[in-house]
Structure formats: structure tokens, C-alpha cells
PDB file of C-alpha atoms in Angstrom:
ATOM      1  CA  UNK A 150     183.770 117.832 214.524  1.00 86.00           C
ATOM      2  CA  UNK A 151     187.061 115.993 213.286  1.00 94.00           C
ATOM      3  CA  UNK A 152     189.283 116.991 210.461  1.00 97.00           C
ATOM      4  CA  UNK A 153     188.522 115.913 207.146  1.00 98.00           C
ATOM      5  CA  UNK A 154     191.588 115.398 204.505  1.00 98.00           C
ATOM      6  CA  UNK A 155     190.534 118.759 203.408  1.00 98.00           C
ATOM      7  CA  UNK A 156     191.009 120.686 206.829  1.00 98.00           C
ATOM      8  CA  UNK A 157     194.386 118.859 207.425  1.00 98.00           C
ATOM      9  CA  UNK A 158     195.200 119.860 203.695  1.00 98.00           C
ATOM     10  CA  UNK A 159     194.857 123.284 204.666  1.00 98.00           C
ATOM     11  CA  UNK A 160     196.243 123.313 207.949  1.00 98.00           C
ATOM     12  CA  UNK A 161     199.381 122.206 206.382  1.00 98.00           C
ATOM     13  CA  UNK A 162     199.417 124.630 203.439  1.00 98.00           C
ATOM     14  CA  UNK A 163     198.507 127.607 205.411  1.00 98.00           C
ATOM     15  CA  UNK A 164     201.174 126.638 208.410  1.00 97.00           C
ATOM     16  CA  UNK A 165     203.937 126.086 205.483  1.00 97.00           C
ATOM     17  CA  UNK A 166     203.394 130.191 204.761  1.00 97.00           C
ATOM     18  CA  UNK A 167     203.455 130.834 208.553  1.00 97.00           C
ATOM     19  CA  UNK A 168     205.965 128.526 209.698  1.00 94.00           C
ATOM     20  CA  UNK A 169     209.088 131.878 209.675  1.00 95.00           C
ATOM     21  CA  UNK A 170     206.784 133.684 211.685  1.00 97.00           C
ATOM     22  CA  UNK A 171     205.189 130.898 214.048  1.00 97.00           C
ATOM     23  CA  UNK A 172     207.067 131.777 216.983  1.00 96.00           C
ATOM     24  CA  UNK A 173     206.180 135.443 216.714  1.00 97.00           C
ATOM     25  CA  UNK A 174     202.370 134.475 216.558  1.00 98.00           C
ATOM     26  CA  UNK A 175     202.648 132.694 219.654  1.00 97.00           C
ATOM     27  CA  UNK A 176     204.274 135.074 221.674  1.00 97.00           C
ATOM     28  CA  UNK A 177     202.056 137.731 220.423  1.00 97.00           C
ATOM     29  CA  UNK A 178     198.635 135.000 221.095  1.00 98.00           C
ATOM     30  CA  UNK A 179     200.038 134.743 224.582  1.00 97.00           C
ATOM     31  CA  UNK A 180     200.445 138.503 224.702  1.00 97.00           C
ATOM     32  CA  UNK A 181     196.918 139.150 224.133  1.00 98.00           C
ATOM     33  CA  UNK A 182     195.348 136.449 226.009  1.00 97.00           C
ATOM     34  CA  UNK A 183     197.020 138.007 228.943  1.00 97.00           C
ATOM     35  CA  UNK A 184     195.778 141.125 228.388  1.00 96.00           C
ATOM     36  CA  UNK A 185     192.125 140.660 227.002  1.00 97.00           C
ATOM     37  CA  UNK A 186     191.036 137.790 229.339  1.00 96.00           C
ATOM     38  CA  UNK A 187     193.336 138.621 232.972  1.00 95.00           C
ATOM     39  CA  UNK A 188     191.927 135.895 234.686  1.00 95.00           C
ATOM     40  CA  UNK A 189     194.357 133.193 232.611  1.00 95.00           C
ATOM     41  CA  UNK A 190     196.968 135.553 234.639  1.00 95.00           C
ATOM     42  CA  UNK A 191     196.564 132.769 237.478  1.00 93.00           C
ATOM     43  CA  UNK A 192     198.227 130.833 235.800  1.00 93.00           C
ATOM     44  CA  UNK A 193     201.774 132.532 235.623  1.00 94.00           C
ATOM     45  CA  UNK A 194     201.430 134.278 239.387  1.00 92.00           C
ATOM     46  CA  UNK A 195     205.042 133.122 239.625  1.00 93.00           C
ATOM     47  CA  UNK A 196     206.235 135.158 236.862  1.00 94.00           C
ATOM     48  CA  UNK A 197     206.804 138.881 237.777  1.00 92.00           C
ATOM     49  CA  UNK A 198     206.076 140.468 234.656  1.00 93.00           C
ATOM     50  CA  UNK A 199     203.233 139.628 232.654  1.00 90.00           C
ATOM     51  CA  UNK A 200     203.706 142.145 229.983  1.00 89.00           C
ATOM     52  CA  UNK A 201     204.719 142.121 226.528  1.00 89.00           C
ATOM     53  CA  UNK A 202     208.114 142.963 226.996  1.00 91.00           C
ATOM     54  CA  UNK A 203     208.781 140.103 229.610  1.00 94.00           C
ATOM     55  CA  UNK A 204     211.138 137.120 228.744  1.00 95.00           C
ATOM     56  CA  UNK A 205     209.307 134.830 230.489  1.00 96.00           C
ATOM     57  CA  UNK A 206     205.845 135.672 228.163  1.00 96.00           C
ATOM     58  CA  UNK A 207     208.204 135.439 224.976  1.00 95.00           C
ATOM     59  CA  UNK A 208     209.809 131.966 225.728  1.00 96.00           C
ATOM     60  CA  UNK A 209     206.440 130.114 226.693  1.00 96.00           C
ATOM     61  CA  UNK A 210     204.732 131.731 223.242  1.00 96.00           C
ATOM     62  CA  UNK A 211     207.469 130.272 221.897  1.00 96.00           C
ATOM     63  CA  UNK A 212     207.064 126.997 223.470  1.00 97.00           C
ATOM     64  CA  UNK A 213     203.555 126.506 223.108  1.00 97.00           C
ATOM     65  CA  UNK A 214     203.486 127.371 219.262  1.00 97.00           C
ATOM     66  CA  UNK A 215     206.087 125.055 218.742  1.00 97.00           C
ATOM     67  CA  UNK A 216     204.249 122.283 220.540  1.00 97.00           C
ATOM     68  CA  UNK A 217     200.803 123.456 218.086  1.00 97.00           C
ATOM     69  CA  UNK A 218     203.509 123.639 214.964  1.00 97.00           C
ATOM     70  CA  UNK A 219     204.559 119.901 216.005  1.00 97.00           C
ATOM     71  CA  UNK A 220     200.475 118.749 216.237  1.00 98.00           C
ATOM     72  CA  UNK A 221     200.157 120.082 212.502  1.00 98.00           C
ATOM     73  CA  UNK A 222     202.462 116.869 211.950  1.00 97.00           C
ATOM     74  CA  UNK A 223     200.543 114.389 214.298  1.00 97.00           C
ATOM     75  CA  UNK A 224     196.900 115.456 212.835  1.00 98.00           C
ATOM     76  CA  UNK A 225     196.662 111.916 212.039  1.00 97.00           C
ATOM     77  CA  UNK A 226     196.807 110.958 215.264  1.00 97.00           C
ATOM     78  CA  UNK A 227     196.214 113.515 217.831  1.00 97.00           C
ATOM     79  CA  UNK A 228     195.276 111.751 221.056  1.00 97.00           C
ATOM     80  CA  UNK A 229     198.372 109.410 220.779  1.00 97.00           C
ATOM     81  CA  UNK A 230     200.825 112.564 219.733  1.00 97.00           C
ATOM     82  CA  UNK A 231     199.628 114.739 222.704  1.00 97.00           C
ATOM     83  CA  UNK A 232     198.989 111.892 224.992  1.00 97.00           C
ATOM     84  CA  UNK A 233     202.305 112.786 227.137  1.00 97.00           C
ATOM     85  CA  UNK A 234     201.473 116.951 227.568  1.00 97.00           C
ATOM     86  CA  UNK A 235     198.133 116.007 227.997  1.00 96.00           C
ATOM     87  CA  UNK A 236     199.588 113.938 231.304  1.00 96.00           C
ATOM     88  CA  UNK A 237     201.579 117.690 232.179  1.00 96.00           C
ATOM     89  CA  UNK A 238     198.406 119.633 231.694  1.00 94.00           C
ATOM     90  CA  UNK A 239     196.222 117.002 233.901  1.00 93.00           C
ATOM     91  CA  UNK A 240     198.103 116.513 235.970  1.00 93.00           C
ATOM     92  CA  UNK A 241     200.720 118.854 236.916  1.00 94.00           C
ATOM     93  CA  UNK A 242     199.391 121.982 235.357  1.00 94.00           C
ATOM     94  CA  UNK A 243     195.722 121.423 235.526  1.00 94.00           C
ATOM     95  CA  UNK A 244     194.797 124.339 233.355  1.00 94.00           C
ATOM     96  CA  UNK A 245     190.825 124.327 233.047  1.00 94.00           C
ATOM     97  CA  UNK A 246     190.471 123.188 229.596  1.00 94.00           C
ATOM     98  CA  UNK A 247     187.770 126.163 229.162  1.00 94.00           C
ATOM     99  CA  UNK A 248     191.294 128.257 228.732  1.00 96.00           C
ATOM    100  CA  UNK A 249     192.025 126.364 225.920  1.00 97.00           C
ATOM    101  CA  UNK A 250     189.568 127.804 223.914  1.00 97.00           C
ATOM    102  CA  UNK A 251     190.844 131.180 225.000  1.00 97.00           C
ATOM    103  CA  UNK A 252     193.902 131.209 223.568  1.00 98.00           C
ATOM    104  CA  UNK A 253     192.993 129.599 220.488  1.00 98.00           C
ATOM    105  CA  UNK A 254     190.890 132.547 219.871  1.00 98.00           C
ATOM    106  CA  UNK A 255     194.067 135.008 220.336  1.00 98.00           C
ATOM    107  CA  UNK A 256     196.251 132.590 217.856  1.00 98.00           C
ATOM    108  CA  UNK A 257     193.290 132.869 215.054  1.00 98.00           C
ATOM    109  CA  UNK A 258     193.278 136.801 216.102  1.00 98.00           C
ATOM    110  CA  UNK A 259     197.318 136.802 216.008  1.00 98.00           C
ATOM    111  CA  UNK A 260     197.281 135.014 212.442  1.00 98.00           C
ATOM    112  CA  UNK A 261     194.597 137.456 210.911  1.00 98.00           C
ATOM    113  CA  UNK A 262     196.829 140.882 212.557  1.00 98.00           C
ATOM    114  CA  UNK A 263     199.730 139.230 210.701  1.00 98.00           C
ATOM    115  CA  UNK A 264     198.385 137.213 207.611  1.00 98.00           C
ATOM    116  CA  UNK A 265     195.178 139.271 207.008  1.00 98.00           C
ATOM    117  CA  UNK A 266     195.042 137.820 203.019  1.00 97.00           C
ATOM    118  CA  UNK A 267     195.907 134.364 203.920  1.00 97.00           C
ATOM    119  CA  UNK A 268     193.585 133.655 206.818  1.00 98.00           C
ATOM    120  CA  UNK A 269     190.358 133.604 204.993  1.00 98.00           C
ATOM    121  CA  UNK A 270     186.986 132.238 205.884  1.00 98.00           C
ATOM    122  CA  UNK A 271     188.379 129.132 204.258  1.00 98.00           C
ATOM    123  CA  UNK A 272     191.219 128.906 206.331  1.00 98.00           C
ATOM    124  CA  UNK A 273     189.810 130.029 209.728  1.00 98.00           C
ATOM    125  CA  UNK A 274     186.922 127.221 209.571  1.00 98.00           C
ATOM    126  CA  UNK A 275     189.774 124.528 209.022  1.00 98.00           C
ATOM    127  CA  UNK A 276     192.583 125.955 211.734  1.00 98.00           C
ATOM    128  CA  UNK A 277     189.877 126.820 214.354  1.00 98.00           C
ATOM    129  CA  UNK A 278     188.881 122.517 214.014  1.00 98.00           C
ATOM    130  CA  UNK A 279     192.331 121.753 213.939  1.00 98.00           C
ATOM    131  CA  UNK A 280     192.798 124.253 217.695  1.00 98.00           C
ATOM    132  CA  UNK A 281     189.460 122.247 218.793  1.00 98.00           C
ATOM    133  CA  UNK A 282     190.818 119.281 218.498  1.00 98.00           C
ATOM    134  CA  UNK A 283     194.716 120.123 219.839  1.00 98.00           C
ATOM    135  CA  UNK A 284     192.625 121.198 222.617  1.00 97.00           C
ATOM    136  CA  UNK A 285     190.671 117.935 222.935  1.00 97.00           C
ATOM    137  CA  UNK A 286     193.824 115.909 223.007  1.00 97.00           C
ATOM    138  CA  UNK A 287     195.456 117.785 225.819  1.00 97.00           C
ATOM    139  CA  UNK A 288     192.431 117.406 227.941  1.00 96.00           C
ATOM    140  CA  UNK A 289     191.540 113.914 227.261  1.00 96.00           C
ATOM    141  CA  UNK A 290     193.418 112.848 230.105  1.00 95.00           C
ATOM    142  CA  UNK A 291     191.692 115.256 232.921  1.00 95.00           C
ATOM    143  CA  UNK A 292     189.442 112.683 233.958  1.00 94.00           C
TER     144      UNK A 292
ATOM    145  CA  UNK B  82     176.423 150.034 235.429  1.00 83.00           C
ATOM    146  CA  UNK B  83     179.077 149.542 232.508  1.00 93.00           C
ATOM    147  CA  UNK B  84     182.276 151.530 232.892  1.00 96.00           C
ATOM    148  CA  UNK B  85     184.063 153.007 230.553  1.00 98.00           C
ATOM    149  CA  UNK B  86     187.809 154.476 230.709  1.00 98.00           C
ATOM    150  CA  UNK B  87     188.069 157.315 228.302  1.00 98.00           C
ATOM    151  CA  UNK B  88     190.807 154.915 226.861  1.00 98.00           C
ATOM    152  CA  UNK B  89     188.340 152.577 226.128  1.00 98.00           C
ATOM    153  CA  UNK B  90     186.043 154.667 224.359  1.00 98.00           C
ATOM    154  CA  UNK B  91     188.780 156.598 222.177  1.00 98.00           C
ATOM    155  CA  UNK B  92     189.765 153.098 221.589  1.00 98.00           C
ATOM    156  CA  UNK B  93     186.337 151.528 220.071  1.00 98.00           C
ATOM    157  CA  UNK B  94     185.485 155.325 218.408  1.00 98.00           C
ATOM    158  CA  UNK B  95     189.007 154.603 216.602  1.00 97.00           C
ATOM    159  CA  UNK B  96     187.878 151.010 215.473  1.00 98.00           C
ATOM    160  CA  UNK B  97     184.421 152.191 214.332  1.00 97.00           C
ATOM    161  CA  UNK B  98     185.897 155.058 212.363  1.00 97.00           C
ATOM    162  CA  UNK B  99     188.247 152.578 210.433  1.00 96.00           C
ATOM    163  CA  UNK B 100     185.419 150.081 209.999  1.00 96.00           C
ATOM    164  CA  UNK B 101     183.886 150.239 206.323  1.00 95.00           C
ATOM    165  CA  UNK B 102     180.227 149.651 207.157  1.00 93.00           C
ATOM    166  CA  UNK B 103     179.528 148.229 204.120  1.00 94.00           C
ATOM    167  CA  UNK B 104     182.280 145.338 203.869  1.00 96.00           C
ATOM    168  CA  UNK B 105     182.858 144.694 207.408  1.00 97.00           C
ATOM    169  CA  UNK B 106     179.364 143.647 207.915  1.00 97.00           C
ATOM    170  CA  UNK B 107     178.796 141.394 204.996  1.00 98.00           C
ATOM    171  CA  UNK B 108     182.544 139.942 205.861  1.00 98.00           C
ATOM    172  CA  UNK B 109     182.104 139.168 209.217  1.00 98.00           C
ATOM    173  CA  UNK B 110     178.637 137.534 208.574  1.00 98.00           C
ATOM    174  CA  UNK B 111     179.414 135.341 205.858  1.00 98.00           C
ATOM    175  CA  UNK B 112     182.551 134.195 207.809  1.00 98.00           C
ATOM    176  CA  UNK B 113     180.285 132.951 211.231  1.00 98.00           C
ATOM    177  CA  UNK B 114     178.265 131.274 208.226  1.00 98.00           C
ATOM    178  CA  UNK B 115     181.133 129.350 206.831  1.00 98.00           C
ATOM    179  CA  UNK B 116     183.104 128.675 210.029  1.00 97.00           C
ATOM    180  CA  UNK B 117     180.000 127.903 212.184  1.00 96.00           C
ATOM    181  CA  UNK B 118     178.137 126.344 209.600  1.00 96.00           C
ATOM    182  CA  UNK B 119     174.879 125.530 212.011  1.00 95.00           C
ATOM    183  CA  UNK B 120     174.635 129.263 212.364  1.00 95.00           C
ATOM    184  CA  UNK B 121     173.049 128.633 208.613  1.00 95.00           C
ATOM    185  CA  UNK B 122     169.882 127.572 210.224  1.00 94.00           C
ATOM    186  CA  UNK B 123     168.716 131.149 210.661  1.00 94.00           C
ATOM    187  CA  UNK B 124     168.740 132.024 207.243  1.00 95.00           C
ATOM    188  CA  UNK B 125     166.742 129.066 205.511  1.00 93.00           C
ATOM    189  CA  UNK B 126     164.938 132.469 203.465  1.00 96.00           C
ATOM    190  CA  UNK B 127     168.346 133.574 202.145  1.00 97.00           C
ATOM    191  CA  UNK B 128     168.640 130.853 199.187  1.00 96.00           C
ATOM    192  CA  UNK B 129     172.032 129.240 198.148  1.00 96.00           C
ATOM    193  CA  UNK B 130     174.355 129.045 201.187  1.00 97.00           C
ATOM    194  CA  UNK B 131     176.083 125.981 199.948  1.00 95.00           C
ATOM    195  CA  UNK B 132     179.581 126.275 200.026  1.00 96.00           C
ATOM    196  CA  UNK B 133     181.773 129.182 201.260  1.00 97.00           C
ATOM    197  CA  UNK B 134     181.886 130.750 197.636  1.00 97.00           C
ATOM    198  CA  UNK B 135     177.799 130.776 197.497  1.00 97.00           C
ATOM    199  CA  UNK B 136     177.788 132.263 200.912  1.00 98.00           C
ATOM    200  CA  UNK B 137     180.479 134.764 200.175  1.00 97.00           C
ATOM    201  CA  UNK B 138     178.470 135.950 196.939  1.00 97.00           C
ATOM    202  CA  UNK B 139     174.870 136.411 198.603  1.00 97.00           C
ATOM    203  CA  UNK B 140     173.286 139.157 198.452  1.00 97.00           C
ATOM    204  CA  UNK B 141     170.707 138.853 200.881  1.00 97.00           C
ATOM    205  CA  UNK B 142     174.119 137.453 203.301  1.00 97.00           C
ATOM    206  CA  UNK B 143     175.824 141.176 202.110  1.00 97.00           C
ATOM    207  CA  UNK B 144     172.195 143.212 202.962  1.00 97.00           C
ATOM    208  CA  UNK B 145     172.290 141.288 206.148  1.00 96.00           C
ATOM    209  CA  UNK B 146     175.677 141.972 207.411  1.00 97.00           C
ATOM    210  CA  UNK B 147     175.155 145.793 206.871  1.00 97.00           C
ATOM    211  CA  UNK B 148     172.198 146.106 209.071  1.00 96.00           C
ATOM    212  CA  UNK B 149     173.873 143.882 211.651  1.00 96.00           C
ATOM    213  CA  UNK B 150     176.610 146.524 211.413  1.00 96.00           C
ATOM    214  CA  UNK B 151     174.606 149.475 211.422  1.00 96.00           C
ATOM    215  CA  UNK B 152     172.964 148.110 214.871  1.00 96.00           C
ATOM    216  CA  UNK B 153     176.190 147.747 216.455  1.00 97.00           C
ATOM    217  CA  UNK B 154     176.824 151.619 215.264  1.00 97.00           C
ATOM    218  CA  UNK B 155     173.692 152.220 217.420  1.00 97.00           C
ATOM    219  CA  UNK B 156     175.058 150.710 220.271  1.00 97.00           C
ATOM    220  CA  UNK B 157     178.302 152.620 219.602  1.00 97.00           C
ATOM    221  CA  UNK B 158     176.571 155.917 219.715  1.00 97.00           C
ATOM    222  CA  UNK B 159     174.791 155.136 223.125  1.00 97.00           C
ATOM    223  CA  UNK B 160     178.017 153.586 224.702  1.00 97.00           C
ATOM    224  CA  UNK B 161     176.310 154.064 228.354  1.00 97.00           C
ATOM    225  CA  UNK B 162     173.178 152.939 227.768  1.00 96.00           C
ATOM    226  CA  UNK B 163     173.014 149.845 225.473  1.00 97.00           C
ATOM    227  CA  UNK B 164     171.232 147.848 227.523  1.00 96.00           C
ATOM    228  CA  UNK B 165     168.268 149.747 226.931  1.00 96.00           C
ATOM    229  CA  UNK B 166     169.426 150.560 223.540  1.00 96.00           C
ATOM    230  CA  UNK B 167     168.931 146.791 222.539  1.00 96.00           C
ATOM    231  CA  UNK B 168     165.833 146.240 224.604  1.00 96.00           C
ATOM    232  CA  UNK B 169     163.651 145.815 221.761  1.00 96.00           C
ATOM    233  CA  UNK B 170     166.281 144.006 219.766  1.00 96.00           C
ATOM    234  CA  UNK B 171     166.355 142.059 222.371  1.00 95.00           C
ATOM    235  CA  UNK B 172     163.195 141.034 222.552  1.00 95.00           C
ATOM    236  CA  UNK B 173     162.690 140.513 218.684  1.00 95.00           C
ATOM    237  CA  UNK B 174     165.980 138.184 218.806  1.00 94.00           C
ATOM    238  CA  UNK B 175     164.104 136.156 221.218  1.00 94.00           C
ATOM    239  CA  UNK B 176     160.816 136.412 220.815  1.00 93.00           C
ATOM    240  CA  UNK B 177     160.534 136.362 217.153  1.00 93.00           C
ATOM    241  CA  UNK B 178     163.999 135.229 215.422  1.00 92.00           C
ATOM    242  CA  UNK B 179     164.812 132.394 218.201  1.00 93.00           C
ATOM    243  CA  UNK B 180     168.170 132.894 217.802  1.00 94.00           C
ATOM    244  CA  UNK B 181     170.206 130.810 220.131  1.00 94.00           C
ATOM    245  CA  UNK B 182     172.134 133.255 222.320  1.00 93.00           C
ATOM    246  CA  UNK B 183     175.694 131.177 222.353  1.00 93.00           C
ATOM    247  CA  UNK B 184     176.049 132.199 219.045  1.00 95.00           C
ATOM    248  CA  UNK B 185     175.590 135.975 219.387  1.00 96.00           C
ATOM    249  CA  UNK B 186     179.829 135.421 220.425  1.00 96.00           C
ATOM    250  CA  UNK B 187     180.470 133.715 217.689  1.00 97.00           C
ATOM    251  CA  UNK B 188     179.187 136.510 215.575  1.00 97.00           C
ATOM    252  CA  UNK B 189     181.294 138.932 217.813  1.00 98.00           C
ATOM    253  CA  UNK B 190     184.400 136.140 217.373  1.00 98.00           C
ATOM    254  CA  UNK B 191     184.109 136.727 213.834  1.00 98.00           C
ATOM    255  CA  UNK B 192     183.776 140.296 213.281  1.00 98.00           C
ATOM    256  CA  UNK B 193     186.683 140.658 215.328  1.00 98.00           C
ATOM    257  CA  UNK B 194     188.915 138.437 213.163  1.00 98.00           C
ATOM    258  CA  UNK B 195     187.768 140.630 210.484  1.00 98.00           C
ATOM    259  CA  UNK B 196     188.689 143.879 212.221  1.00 98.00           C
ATOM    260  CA  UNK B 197     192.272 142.335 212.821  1.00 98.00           C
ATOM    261  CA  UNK B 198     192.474 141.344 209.126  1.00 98.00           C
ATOM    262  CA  UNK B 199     191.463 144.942 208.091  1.00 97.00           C
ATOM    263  CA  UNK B 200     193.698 147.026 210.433  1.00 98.00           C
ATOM    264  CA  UNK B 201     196.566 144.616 210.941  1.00 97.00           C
ATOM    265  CA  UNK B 202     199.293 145.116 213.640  1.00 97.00           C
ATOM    266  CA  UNK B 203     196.902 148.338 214.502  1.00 97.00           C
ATOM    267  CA  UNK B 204     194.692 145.953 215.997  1.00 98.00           C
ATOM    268  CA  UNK B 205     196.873 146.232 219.336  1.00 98.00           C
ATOM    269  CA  UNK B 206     196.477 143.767 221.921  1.00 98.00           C
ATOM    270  CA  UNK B 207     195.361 146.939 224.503  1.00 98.00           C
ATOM    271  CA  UNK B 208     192.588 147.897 221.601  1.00 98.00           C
ATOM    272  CA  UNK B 209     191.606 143.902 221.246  1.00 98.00           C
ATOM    273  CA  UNK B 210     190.734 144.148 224.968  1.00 98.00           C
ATOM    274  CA  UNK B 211     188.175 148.090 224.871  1.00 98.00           C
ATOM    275  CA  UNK B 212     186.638 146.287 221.377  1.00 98.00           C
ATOM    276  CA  UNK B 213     185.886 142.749 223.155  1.00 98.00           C
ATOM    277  CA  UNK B 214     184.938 144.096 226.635  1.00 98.00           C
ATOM    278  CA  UNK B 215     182.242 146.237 224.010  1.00 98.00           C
ATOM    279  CA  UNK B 216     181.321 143.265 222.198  1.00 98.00           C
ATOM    280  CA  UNK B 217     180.606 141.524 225.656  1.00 97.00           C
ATOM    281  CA  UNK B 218     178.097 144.186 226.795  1.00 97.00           C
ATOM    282  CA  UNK B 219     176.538 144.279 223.616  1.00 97.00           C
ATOM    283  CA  UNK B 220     176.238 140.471 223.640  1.00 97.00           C
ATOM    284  CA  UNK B 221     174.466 140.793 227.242  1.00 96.00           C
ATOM    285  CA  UNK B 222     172.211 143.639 226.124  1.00 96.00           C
ATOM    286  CA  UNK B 223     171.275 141.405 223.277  1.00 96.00           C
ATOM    287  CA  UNK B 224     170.783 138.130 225.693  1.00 94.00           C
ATOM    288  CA  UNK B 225     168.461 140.423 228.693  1.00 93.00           C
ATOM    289  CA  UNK B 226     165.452 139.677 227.444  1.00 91.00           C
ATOM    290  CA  UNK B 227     165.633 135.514 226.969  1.00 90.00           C
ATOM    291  CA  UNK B 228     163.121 134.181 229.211  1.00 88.00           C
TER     292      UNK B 228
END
């Protein structure tokens, strides 16, 4: 299902309007993710707080949006522009890809809580393509 | 046996009693049309679901998402027995519609994206999980009686 001209037009747009509040929406994705699917807790059994509240939650929403705010730029080329975090995610963090899909789902339900007029059937069709394939690229290297 | 904490169901009585029936439905239904566009294949009877605008404009889409809506109301109302509540919708989903049961969650994906679009930072992430964890038993209820 790859992006036509169209989605990456409005991937773009819609991620100009969101860009003062991207790191919010990806601390609040992670936030829920946590909370509404606990098995991707696993993952962080080395942090001690899991919560909203905790510094560690806020600083990796922060780091993973900013990665998914850098892919809006590399849409052209997604497989080469992720190729070195797909390497981290095969290799060091080995995250079942499945999980990708998980939190995609709590980004597109963090950008509807927070841009309820924006994101609109229009919009959602083209970002949730745009997630797919960010999430294609970092698991292209698992095997 | 499903359980539920009385959070949980104060929760999902909240959502329901902020839900308008009437646009929720037809929203959430025309959106799994136009983001899952194979979903389309259900609804050959329904005329012009070309683009998003067509599909947003439909009437029989609109009469559609209401009684979709109104069933989940019935599963709502019988919160500790839905499995038996959907036995017969169940069967007619299967039996009679076909409908492939992966995309009874992309349904629930959608109306839940327009829930958070209608009640906003409301939409908490501890209300997210009581209204999925519903969706989820719903969407096994509806899936029993594939065989």
C-alpha cells in the first residue's frame, strides 16, 4: 500500500499544523500504549515508573516522535532513511514488529484527542499509510 | 467470564452517554470505508462510494452506521452477557453477510478515533483502555460463531 504524491502531500500539510505540539503527541501515544495494551510494558522493565508522570515515558515519546517527524522528510525514501534504526530495532532492541502497529494506533488516537477538526477521514487514511510504512522500514532488517 | 471493574463500566456508561447515536455511527462507518477502502466490498447495494466525499454523503452509509450503533447500545445494556447477546448477530455476520472477521477491529479502530475526536482530552488514556477492552469482547462475541 505505498504513498501516493497525494498521501505524502498530506502528511506534510497536516504535520506542518502539528509540528508545536509533536512532542506532546508522542509522549501522550506512548502514555496510552502503556496503559491500553500492558504487554508492550516488557519492553521498558528497566524503567521504574511506567506512568504518565515518569521522565523516562516523557523523553522516549519525545524521541520516538521526533524520529516519525524526521521520516515525514525521508517519505521519498523510507527504507534507506530508516535503514540505521531499523539495524537498533533488529538487532539490539528486537521489538516484535506486531508492536509497531500498536502504537501507531495510540499516535492516530493522540492526534484525533488533540486535533479532532484536522484529523479527518482524509487525513487518517493518508497518516495511518504513512505509520505502515515507517513501520515497514524499521522492520525490514529483522530477517 | 468477562470482568468488569465498576471503573470500567462507569467508564464506557460515560462514553455511551456522550456518544450522539445518530452522528457517531454514520462517522465512524464512513471513516473504516474511506481509510480501509476494501471494507467497501460489503456494501456493493449502497450505490456511489467513490471517493471520500460520496461516501461521507450516503445515505444508505448514514442509515447504516446508526443501526451499527444502536447494536453496540445493545451490547452496552447487557455488559455481562454479550456473548449471548450477539449470538444471533453472530451467526447472521457469518452465515449470511460473510463478513471477514479482521475487519470487525477495524470498525472498532475507527469508531474509537471518532470518540477521541468528539470528546477530546476527555478521552483519557485510563477511559481509552474500559472502551477498547469493551470493543474487544464485543469483537469476540461477534467472531463466536465463524465456523
Amino acid at each position: 500500500m505505498s504513498l501516493t504524491a497525494k498521501d505524502k502531500a498530506v502528511v506534510k500539510a497536516f504535520w506542518g499544523k502539528i509540528s508545536g505540539k509533536a512532542d506532546a503527541i508522542g509522549q501522550e501515544a506512548l502514555v496510552r500504549m502503556l496503559l491500553v495494551y500492558p504487554q508492550t510494558k516488557i519492553y521498558f522493565a528497566h524503567w521504574p515508573d511506567t506512568s504518565s508522570n515518569s521522565p523516562n515515558v516523557k523523553k522516549h515519546g519525545k524521541t520516538v516522535m521526533g524520529a516519525i517527524s524526521d521520516a515525514v522528510g525521508k517519505m521519498d525514501d523510507l527504507l534507506g532513511g530508516l535503514s540505521k534504526l531499523s539495524d537498533i530495532h533488529a538487532t539490539q532492541l528486537r521489538i516484535d514488529p506486531g508492536n509497531f502497529k500498536i502504537l501507531s494506533h495510540n499516535i492516530l488516537v493522540a492526534l484525533a484527542v488533540n486535533f479532532p477538526a484536522d484529523f479527518t477521514a482524509e487525513v487518517h487514511v493518508s497518516i495511518d499509510k504513512f505509520l505502515s510504512a515507517v513501520s515497514a522500514a524499521l522492520a525490514d532488517k529483522y530477517r | 467470564m468477562v470482568v468488569w471493574t465498576e471503573q470500567e463500566r462507569a467508564f464506557i456508561q460515560e462514553i455511551f452517554g456522550k456518544l450522539n447515536y445518530e452522528e457517531a455511527g454514520p462517522k465512524a462507518l464512513s471513516r473504516v470505508l474511506i481509510v480501509y477502502p476494501w471494507t467497501q466490498r460489503y456494501f456493493g447495494s449502497f450505490g456511489n462510494l467513490c471517493n471520500s466525499e460520496a461516501i461521507i454523503k450516503n445515505p444508505k452509509v448514514a442509515a447504516h452506521g446508526k443501526v451499527v450503533l444502536r447494536g453496540l447500545d445493545r451490547a452496552m445494556k447487557n455488559m455481562d452477557d454479550i456473548k449471548n447477546t450477539y449470538k444471533e448477530l453472530s451467526v447472521l455476520h457469518s452465515e449470511k453477510l460473510h463478513v471477514d472477521p479482521d475487519n470487525f477491529k477495524l470498525l472498532a479502530d475507527c469508531l474509537t478515533i471518532v470518540i477521541a475526536t468528539s470528546m477530546g482530552t476527555s478521552f483519557t488514556p485510563e477511559k481509552q483502555a474500559a472502551w477498547q477492552k469493551f470493543l474487544a469482547v464485543v469483537v469476540s462475541a461477534l467472531c463466536r460463531q465463524y465456523y
